[in-house]
PDB file of C-alpha atoms in Angstrom:
ATOM      1  CA  MET A   1     111.863 203.949 100.360  1.00 37.00           C
ATOM      2  CA  SER A   2     108.655 203.374 102.779  1.00 51.00           C
ATOM      3  CA  LYS A   3     108.185 200.086 103.979  1.00 85.00           C
ATOM      4  CA  LYS A   4     105.594 198.085 102.466  1.00 95.00           C
ATOM      5  CA  PRO A   5     102.150 198.096 103.692  1.00 97.00           C
ATOM      6  CA  VAL A   6     100.934 195.564 106.142  1.00 98.00           C
ATOM      7  CA  LEU A   7      98.541 192.978 104.399  1.00 98.00           C
ATOM      8  CA  LEU A   8      95.152 192.367 106.758  1.00 98.00           C
ATOM      9  CA  VAL A   9      93.882 189.017 105.979  1.00 98.00           C
ATOM     10  CA  ILE A  10      90.026 189.434 106.878  1.00 98.00           C
ATOM     11  CA  ALA A  11      88.442 186.429 107.268  1.00 97.00           C
ATOM     12  CA  HIS A  12      84.598 185.408 108.068  1.00 94.00           C
ATOM     13  CA  GLY A  13      85.250 183.550 111.172  1.00 95.00           C
ATOM     14  CA  SER A  14      83.353 180.507 112.472  1.00 95.00           C
ATOM     15  CA  ARG A  15      82.236 178.694 115.635  1.00 95.00           C
ATOM     16  CA  ASP A  16      83.915 175.783 114.158  1.00 97.00           C
ATOM     17  CA  PRO A  17      87.398 175.658 115.002  1.00 97.00           C
ATOM     18  CA  ARG A  18      88.579 174.399 111.704  1.00 97.00           C
ATOM     19  CA  HIS A  19      87.875 177.543 110.390  1.00 97.00           C
ATOM     20  CA  ALA A  20      90.434 179.580 112.175  1.00 98.00           C
ATOM     21  CA  ALA A  21      92.955 176.584 111.894  1.00 98.00           C
ATOM     22  CA  THR A  22      92.686 176.651 108.084  1.00 98.00           C
ATOM     23  CA  VAL A  23      93.109 180.385 108.038  1.00 98.00           C
ATOM     24  CA  HIS A  24      96.110 180.649 110.158  1.00 98.00           C
ATOM     25  CA  ALA A  25      97.484 177.644 108.225  1.00 98.00           C
ATOM     26  CA  LEU A  26      96.939 179.782 104.813  1.00 98.00           C
ATOM     27  CA  VAL A  27      98.495 182.956 106.407  1.00 98.00           C
ATOM     28  CA  ARG A  28     101.503 180.976 107.417  1.00 98.00           C
ATOM     29  CA  ARG A  29     101.653 180.003 103.848  1.00 98.00           C
ATOM     30  CA  VAL A  30     101.616 183.458 102.655  1.00 98.00           C
ATOM     31  CA  ARG A  31     104.198 184.619 105.219  1.00 98.00           C
ATOM     32  CA  ALA A  32     106.862 181.754 103.959  1.00 98.00           C
ATOM     33  CA  LEU A  33     106.499 182.899 100.083  1.00 98.00           C
ATOM     34  CA  ARG A  34     106.976 186.711 101.413  1.00 98.00           C
ATOM     35  CA  PRO A  35     108.718 187.027 104.432  1.00 97.00           C
ATOM     36  CA  ASP A  36     109.635 190.833 103.456  1.00 97.00           C
ATOM     37  CA  VAL A  37     105.711 191.411 104.062  1.00 97.00           C
ATOM     38  CA  ARG A  38     104.389 191.997 107.694  1.00 98.00           C
ATOM     39  CA  VAL A  39     100.825 189.870 107.198  1.00 98.00           C
ATOM     40  CA  GLU A  40      97.893 189.939 110.170  1.00 98.00           C
ATOM     41  CA  THR A  41      94.763 188.150 110.598  1.00 98.00           C
ATOM     42  CA  GLY A  42      91.470 189.621 111.699  1.00 98.00           C
ATOM     43  CA  PHE A  43      88.100 188.013 112.072  1.00 98.00           C
ATOM     44  CA  LEU A  44      84.873 189.558 111.215  1.00 96.00           C
ATOM     45  CA  ASP A  45      82.897 187.502 113.582  1.00 95.00           C
ATOM     46  CA  PHE A  46      83.038 184.561 116.188  1.00 95.00           C
ATOM     47  CA  ASN A  47      87.144 184.510 116.359  1.00 97.00           C
ATOM     48  CA  ILE A  48      89.789 186.947 117.751  1.00 97.00           C
ATOM     49  CA  PRO A  49      91.415 188.756 117.008  1.00 98.00           C
ATOM     50  CA  SER A  50      88.871 191.138 115.520  1.00 98.00           C
ATOM     51  CA  VAL A  51      89.326 193.168 112.306  1.00 98.00           C
ATOM     52  CA  GLN A  52      88.802 196.450 114.333  1.00 97.00           C
ATOM     53  CA  GLY A  53      91.358 195.148 117.333  1.00 98.00           C
ATOM     54  CA  VAL A  54      94.149 194.602 114.977  1.00 98.00           C
ATOM     55  CA  LEU A  55      93.525 197.972 113.293  1.00 98.00           C
ATOM     56  CA  GLU A  56      93.733 199.449 116.650  1.00 98.00           C
ATOM     57  CA  SER A  57      97.005 197.727 117.488  1.00 98.00           C
ATOM     58  CA  LEU A  58      98.635 198.447 113.864  1.00 98.00           C
ATOM     59  CA  ALA A  59      97.779 202.171 114.543  1.00 98.00           C
ATOM     60  CA  ALA A  60      98.718 202.173 118.177  1.00 98.00           C
ATOM     61  CA  GLN A  61     102.277 200.661 116.614  1.00 98.00           C
ATOM     62  CA  GLY A  62     102.735 203.477 114.217  1.00 97.00           C
ATOM     63  CA  VAL A  63     101.883 201.677 111.164  1.00 97.00           C
ATOM     64  CA  ARG A  64     100.294 203.922 108.300  1.00 97.00           C
ATOM     65  CA  ASP A  65      99.917 201.910 105.255  1.00 97.00           C
ATOM     66  CA  VAL A  66      97.336 198.724 105.169  1.00 98.00           C
ATOM     67  CA  VAL A  67      95.844 196.616 102.619  1.00 98.00           C
ATOM     68  CA  ALA A  68      92.833 194.808 103.866  1.00 98.00           C
ATOM     69  CA  LEU A  69      92.178 191.511 102.108  1.00 98.00           C
ATOM     70  CA  PRO A  70      88.810 189.856 102.240  1.00 97.00           C
ATOM     71  CA  LEU A  71      89.305 186.375 102.343  1.00 97.00           C
ATOM     72  CA  LEU A  72      86.532 185.620 100.093  1.00 95.00           C
ATOM     73  CA  LEU A  73      86.080 183.673  96.930  1.00 96.00           C
ATOM     74  CA  THR A  74      83.279 186.055  95.601  1.00 92.00           C
ATOM     75  CA  ARG A  75      82.657 189.722  95.908  1.00 87.00           C
ATOM     76  CA  ALA A  76      78.765 189.690  97.433  1.00 78.00           C
ATOM     77  CA  PHE A  77      77.715 191.283 100.777  1.00 73.00           C
ATOM     78  CA  HIS A  78      80.859 190.989 103.032  1.00 72.00           C
ATOM     79  CA  ALA A  79      83.120 192.224 100.460  1.00 79.00           C
ATOM     80  CA  LYS A  80      80.243 194.966  99.352  1.00 86.00           C
ATOM     81  CA  ALA A  81      79.020 195.901 102.563  1.00 85.00           C
ATOM     82  CA  ASP A  82      80.684 194.475 106.065  1.00 90.00           C
ATOM     83  CA  ILE A  83      84.071 194.802 105.290  1.00 95.00           C
ATOM     84  CA  PRO A  84      84.079 198.317 104.182  1.00 95.00           C
ATOM     85  CA  ALA A  85      81.718 199.129 107.105  1.00 94.00           C
ATOM     86  CA  VAL A  86      84.473 198.245 109.393  1.00 95.00           C
ATOM     87  CA  LEU A  87      87.319 199.316 107.816  1.00 97.00           C
ATOM     88  CA  ARG A  88      85.251 202.825 107.697  1.00 96.00           C
ATOM     89  CA  ASP A  89      85.673 202.770 111.606  1.00 96.00           C
ATOM     90  CA  ALA A  90      89.528 202.318 111.699  1.00 97.00           C
ATOM     91  CA  PRO A  91      91.610 204.775 113.244  1.00 98.00           C
ATOM     92  CA  PRO A  92      91.890 207.783 110.755  1.00 97.00           C
ATOM     93  CA  GLN A  93      95.807 207.719 110.903  1.00 97.00           C
ATOM     94  CA  LEU A  94      95.644 204.571 109.035  1.00 98.00           C
ATOM     95  CA  ARG A  95      95.676 204.639 104.911  1.00 97.00           C
ATOM     96  CA  ILE A  96      93.910 201.644 103.820  1.00 97.00           C
ATOM     97  CA  ARG A  97      92.901 200.154 100.547  1.00 97.00           C
ATOM     98  CA  GLN A  98      90.610 197.104 100.447  1.00 97.00           C
ATOM     99  CA  ALA A  99      91.905 194.306  97.875  1.00 97.00           C
ATOM    100  CA  GLU A 100      89.931 192.504  95.266  1.00 96.00           C
ATOM    101  CA  VAL A 101      88.548 189.165  96.581  1.00 96.00           C
ATOM    102  CA  LEU A 102      90.557 186.003  95.312  1.00 97.00           C
ATOM    103  CA  GLY A 103      87.996 184.932  92.855  1.00 96.00           C
ATOM    104  CA  PRO A 104      88.028 184.299  89.958  1.00 96.00           C
ATOM    105  CA  SER A 105      91.244 183.352  89.433  1.00 98.00           C
ATOM    106  CA  PRO A 106      93.319 180.868  87.212  1.00 97.00           C
ATOM    107  CA  LEU A 107      94.974 179.917  90.233  1.00 98.00           C
ATOM    108  CA  LEU A 108      91.711 178.976  92.205  1.00 98.00           C
ATOM    109  CA  MET A 109      90.932 176.563  89.363  1.00 97.00           C
ATOM    110  CA  ALA A 110      94.439 175.069  89.605  1.00 98.00           C
ATOM    111  CA  ALA A 111      93.993 174.535  93.250  1.00 98.00           C
ATOM    112  CA  LEU A 112      90.434 172.759  92.536  1.00 98.00           C
ATOM    113  CA  GLU A 113      91.950 170.405  90.178  1.00 97.00           C
ATOM    114  CA  ARG A 114      94.946 169.898  92.727  1.00 97.00           C
ATOM    115  CA  ARG A 115      92.503 169.166  95.219  1.00 98.00           C
ATOM    116  CA  LEU A 116      90.728 166.361  93.043  1.00 98.00           C
ATOM    117  CA  TYR A 117      93.516 164.938  92.170  1.00 98.00           C
ATOM    118  CA  GLU A 118      94.756 164.587  95.734  1.00 98.00           C
ATOM    119  CA  ALA A 119      90.951 162.820  96.289  1.00 98.00           C
ATOM    120  CA  GLY A 120      92.149 160.099  94.071  1.00 98.00           C
ATOM    121  CA  LEU A 121      91.375 161.235  90.143  1.00 98.00           C
ATOM    122  CA  THR A 122      94.107 161.401  87.663  1.00 97.00           C
ATOM    123  CA  PRO A 123      94.092 163.988  84.792  1.00 96.00           C
ATOM    124  CA  ALA A 124      93.085 160.392  82.298  1.00 97.00           C
ATOM    125  CA  ASP A 125      89.601 160.533  84.176  1.00 98.00           C
ATOM    126  CA  LYS A 126      88.844 163.983  83.547  1.00 97.00           C
ATOM    127  CA  SER A 127      86.725 163.235  80.024  1.00 98.00           C
ATOM    128  CA  SER A 128      84.578 160.518  81.748  1.00 98.00           C
ATOM    129  CA  THR A 129      83.847 162.421  85.071  1.00 98.00           C
ATOM    130  CA  GLY A 130      81.294 164.996  85.733  1.00 98.00           C
ATOM    131  CA  VAL A 131      82.258 167.728  88.468  1.00 98.00           C
ATOM    132  CA  VAL A 132      80.106 169.737  90.990  1.00 98.00           C
ATOM    133  CA  LEU A 133      81.430 172.825  91.660  1.00 98.00           C
ATOM    134  CA  ALA A 134      80.092 173.359  95.144  1.00 98.00           C
ATOM    135  CA  SER A 135      80.047 176.579  96.699  1.00 97.00           C
ATOM    136  CA  ALA A 136      78.402 178.076  99.893  1.00 95.00           C
ATOM    137  CA  GLY A 137      75.833 179.905  98.101  1.00 92.00           C
ATOM    138  CA  SER A 138      74.882 183.802  97.905  1.00 90.00           C
ATOM    139  CA  THR A 139      72.066 185.627  97.804  1.00 89.00           C
ATOM    140  CA  ASP A 140      74.068 188.283  95.454  1.00 90.00           C
ATOM    141  CA  PRO A 141      73.322 187.763  91.598  1.00 91.00           C
ATOM    142  CA  GLU A 142      76.754 188.864  90.826  1.00 91.00           C
ATOM    143  CA  ALA A 143      78.591 186.211  92.808  1.00 91.00           C
ATOM    144  CA  ILE A 144      76.168 183.619  91.632  1.00 94.00           C
ATOM    145  CA  ALA A 145      76.889 184.666  87.772  1.00 94.00           C
ATOM    146  CA  VAL A 146      80.825 184.382  88.778  1.00 95.00           C
ATOM    147  CA  ILE A 147      80.129 180.785  89.954  1.00 96.00           C
ATOM    148  CA  ALA A 148      78.215 179.896  86.898  1.00 96.00           C
ATOM    149  CA  GLU A 149      80.791 181.413  84.662  1.00 97.00           C
ATOM    150  CA  ILE A 150      83.822 179.423  86.361  1.00 97.00           C
ATOM    151  CA  ALA A 151      81.715 176.374  85.744  1.00 98.00           C
ATOM    152  CA  ARG A 152      81.337 177.024  82.249  1.00 97.00           C
ATOM    153  CA  GLU A 153      85.269 178.103  81.862  1.00 97.00           C
ATOM    154  CA  TRP A 154      86.015 174.877  83.504  1.00 97.00           C
ATOM    155  CA  ARG A 155      83.947 172.518  81.354  1.00 96.00           C
ATOM    156  CA  HIS A 156      86.190 173.503  78.566  1.00 96.00           C
ATOM    157  CA  THR A 157      89.254 172.068  79.970  1.00 96.00           C
ATOM    158  CA  GLY A 158      88.441 168.398  79.517  1.00 97.00           C
ATOM    159  CA  TRP A 159      85.894 167.070  81.825  1.00 98.00           C
ATOM    160  CA  CYS A 160      82.942 165.253  80.795  1.00 98.00           C
ATOM    161  CA  ALA A 161      80.752 168.204  82.108  1.00 98.00           C
ATOM    162  CA  VAL A 162      80.542 171.041  84.972  1.00 98.00           C
ATOM    163  CA  ARG A 163      77.497 171.859  87.388  1.00 98.00           C
ATOM    164  CA  PRO A 164      77.511 174.693  90.006  1.00 98.00           C
ATOM    165  CA  ALA A 165      75.940 173.921  93.164  1.00 98.00           C
ATOM    166  CA  PHE A 166      75.099 175.984  96.307  1.00 97.00           C
ATOM    167  CA  ALA A 167      75.124 175.164 100.069  1.00 96.00           C
ATOM    168  CA  SER A 168      72.475 177.950 101.031  1.00 94.00           C
ATOM    169  CA  ALA A 169      70.619 180.642  99.281  1.00 89.00           C
ATOM    170  CA  SER A 170      70.551 179.650  95.746  1.00 89.00           C
ATOM    171  CA  LEU A 171      69.604 176.348  93.815  1.00 94.00           C
ATOM    172  CA  PRO A 172      70.757 173.486  92.958  1.00 97.00           C
ATOM    173  CA  ARG A 173      71.837 171.972  95.829  1.00 98.00           C
ATOM    174  CA  THR A 174      75.342 169.522  95.824  1.00 98.00           C
ATOM    175  CA  GLU A 175      73.079 166.313  95.614  1.00 98.00           C
ATOM    176  CA  ASP A 176      70.859 167.571  92.668  1.00 98.00           C
ATOM    177  CA  ALA A 177      73.770 168.719  90.699  1.00 98.00           C
ATOM    178  CA  VAL A 178      75.467 165.180  91.280  1.00 98.00           C
ATOM    179  CA  ARG A 179      72.207 163.250  90.246  1.00 98.00           C
ATOM    180  CA  GLU A 180      71.746 165.581  87.205  1.00 98.00           C
ATOM    181  CA  LEU A 181      75.407 164.432  86.207  1.00 98.00           C
ATOM    182  CA  ARG A 182      74.533 160.898  86.609  1.00 98.00           C
ATOM    183  CA  GLU A 183      71.681 161.371  84.187  1.00 98.00           C
ATOM    184  CA  LEU A 184      73.930 162.898  81.477  1.00 97.00           C
ATOM    185  CA  GLY A 185      76.012 159.692  81.506  1.00 97.00           C
ATOM    186  CA  CYS A 186      79.120 160.778  83.170  1.00 98.00           C
ATOM    187  CA  GLU A 187      81.038 157.514  84.051  1.00 98.00           C
ATOM    188  CA  ARG A 188      81.943 159.167  87.474  1.00 98.00           C
ATOM    189  CA  VAL A 189      80.961 162.501  89.586  1.00 98.00           C
ATOM    190  CA  ALA A 190      83.190 164.167  91.693  1.00 98.00           C
ATOM    191  CA  VAL A 191      82.422 167.113  93.978  1.00 98.00           C
ATOM    192  CA  ALA A 192      84.711 169.961  94.406  1.00 98.00           C
ATOM    193  CA  PRO A 193      83.901 172.689  97.307  1.00 98.00           C
ATOM    194  CA  TYR A 194      84.796 175.907  95.961  1.00 98.00           C
ATOM    195  CA  VAL A 195      85.273 176.855  99.615  1.00 97.00           C
ATOM    196  CA  LEU A 196      88.175 178.265 101.818  1.00 97.00           C
ATOM    197  CA  ALA A 197      87.685 176.342 105.365  1.00 97.00           C
ATOM    198  CA  PRO A 198      85.788 173.675 106.961  1.00 97.00           C
ATOM    199  CA  GLY A 199      82.884 174.919 108.535  1.00 96.00           C
ATOM    200  CA  PHE A 200      78.811 174.460 108.449  1.00 95.00           C
ATOM    201  CA  LEU A 201      78.064 174.942 104.584  1.00 95.00           C
ATOM    202  CA  PRO A 202      81.217 172.923 103.628  1.00 97.00           C
ATOM    203  CA  ASP A 203      79.779 169.851 105.923  1.00 98.00           C
ATOM    204  CA  ARG A 204      76.508 170.619 104.196  1.00 98.00           C
ATOM    205  CA  ILE A 205      78.358 170.198 100.953  1.00 98.00           C
ATOM    206  CA  ALA A 206      80.074 166.958 102.025  1.00 98.00           C
ATOM    207  CA  ARG A 207      76.258 165.340 102.587  1.00 98.00           C
ATOM    208  CA  GLY A 208      75.062 166.670  99.340  1.00 98.00           C
ATOM    209  CA  ALA A 209      78.063 164.579  97.779  1.00 98.00           C
ATOM    210  CA  ALA A 210      76.904 161.063  99.467  1.00 98.00           C
ATOM    211  CA  GLU A 211      76.114 159.656  96.202  1.00 98.00           C
ATOM    212  CA  ALA A 212      79.260 160.892  94.487  1.00 98.00           C
ATOM    213  CA  ASP A 213      82.126 158.848  93.730  1.00 98.00           C
ATOM    214  CA  VAL A 214      84.919 161.559  94.574  1.00 98.00           C
ATOM    215  CA  LEU A 215      84.862 164.607  97.341  1.00 98.00           C
ATOM    216  CA  ALA A 216      87.479 166.978  97.587  1.00 98.00           C
ATOM    217  CA  ASP A 217      88.795 168.749 100.408  1.00 98.00           C
ATOM    218  CA  VAL A 218      88.085 172.150 100.505  1.00 98.00           C
ATOM    219  CA  LEU A 219      90.601 175.078  99.059  1.00 98.00           C
ATOM    220  CA  GLY A 220      92.380 175.387 102.470  1.00 98.00           C
ATOM    221  CA  ALA A 221      96.075 176.568 102.499  1.00 98.00           C
ATOM    222  CA  ALA A 222      97.131 175.175  98.759  1.00 98.00           C
ATOM    223  CA  PRO A 223      99.885 176.795  97.554  1.00 98.00           C
ATOM    224  CA  GLU A 224      97.550 178.382  94.736  1.00 98.00           C
ATOM    225  CA  VAL A 225      95.381 180.129  97.366  1.00 98.00           C
ATOM    226  CA  ALA A 226      98.536 181.552  98.984  1.00 98.00           C
ATOM    227  CA  ARG A 227      99.664 182.919  95.517  1.00 98.00           C
ATOM    228  CA  VAL A 228      96.359 184.640  94.927  1.00 98.00           C
ATOM    229  CA  LEU A 229      96.344 186.692  98.062  1.00 98.00           C
ATOM    230  CA  LEU A 230      99.781 187.697  97.128  1.00 98.00           C
ATOM    231  CA  GLU A 231      98.478 189.171  93.460  1.00 98.00           C
ATOM    232  CA  ARG A 232      95.416 190.716  95.519  1.00 98.00           C
ATOM    233  CA  TYR A 233      98.134 192.398  98.016  1.00 98.00           C
ATOM    234  CA  ASP A 234     100.497 193.585  94.745  1.00 97.00           C
ATOM    235  CA  ALA A 235      97.833 194.847  92.819  1.00 97.00           C
ATOM    236  CA  ALA A 236      96.046 196.841  95.677  1.00 97.00           C
ATOM    237  CA  ARG A 237      99.705 198.082  97.090  1.00 92.00           C
ATOM    238  CA  VAL A 238     100.823 199.979  94.296  1.00 82.00           C
ATOM    239  CA  PRO A 239      98.322 202.833  94.811  1.00 66.00           C
ATOM    240  CA  VAL A 240      99.183 202.822  98.218  1.00 54.00           C
ATOM    241  CA  LEU A 241     102.933 203.439  97.361  1.00 51.00           C
ATOM    242  CA  ALA A 242     102.283 205.878  94.479  1.00 49.00           C
ATOM    243  CA  ALA A 243     100.273 208.154  96.975  1.00 48.00           C
ATOM    244  CA  VAL A 244     103.116 208.270  99.467  1.00 46.00           C
ATOM    245  CA  GLY A 245     105.596 208.364  96.997  1.00 45.00           C
ATOM    246  CA  ALA A 246     107.368 205.548  97.700  1.00 43.00           C
TER     247      ALA A 246
END
């Protein structure tokens, strides 16, 4: 029986130190859930170790099978272009499968609600509360459509209304969605950042939430997020094991 493939979590990276700290906290939670899986972290930019550096180190240690997991909520430019390009330059002895991005997932919806309740809401508040689902934003139509669909689905779980908003590249902005929910007559308005870690764009979301009643924290190292990582890893590693007869 071959060893399980190494899970390489690929994060974007940021000049903001809170970003890397949050990524590492999430990875620690993943390791605690699955101590039988080796989990490594690599960054595309700004932080070390780089993805390329981790891959070269793994190859030098004799590792053969790797599942590369994009720490991304939507399948936009980084998942479609940046990460595949980096993986193509990996040492040839590595067999790498790129896992799917984290979203959408019912577990992420549960994590969003967890953050809202931690910020002061209760389930009894749902019917009178409008929620802004605030994401980083993208120029990729597929990613924008996914966020809009998540907002539609979330509305059906009992909230007064749910509106998507974007911190960059797309409209509306968080503050515009907050005002729209006020105009709809929602008794209170909450902003739920659909982002994984603190940084420049999450800070912009927070500024846009100035007129909201509740601002939830980023998803961060929520246990539901860690479970999604492992779901994506397990789905990607099965073909690797089949290919090597494990």
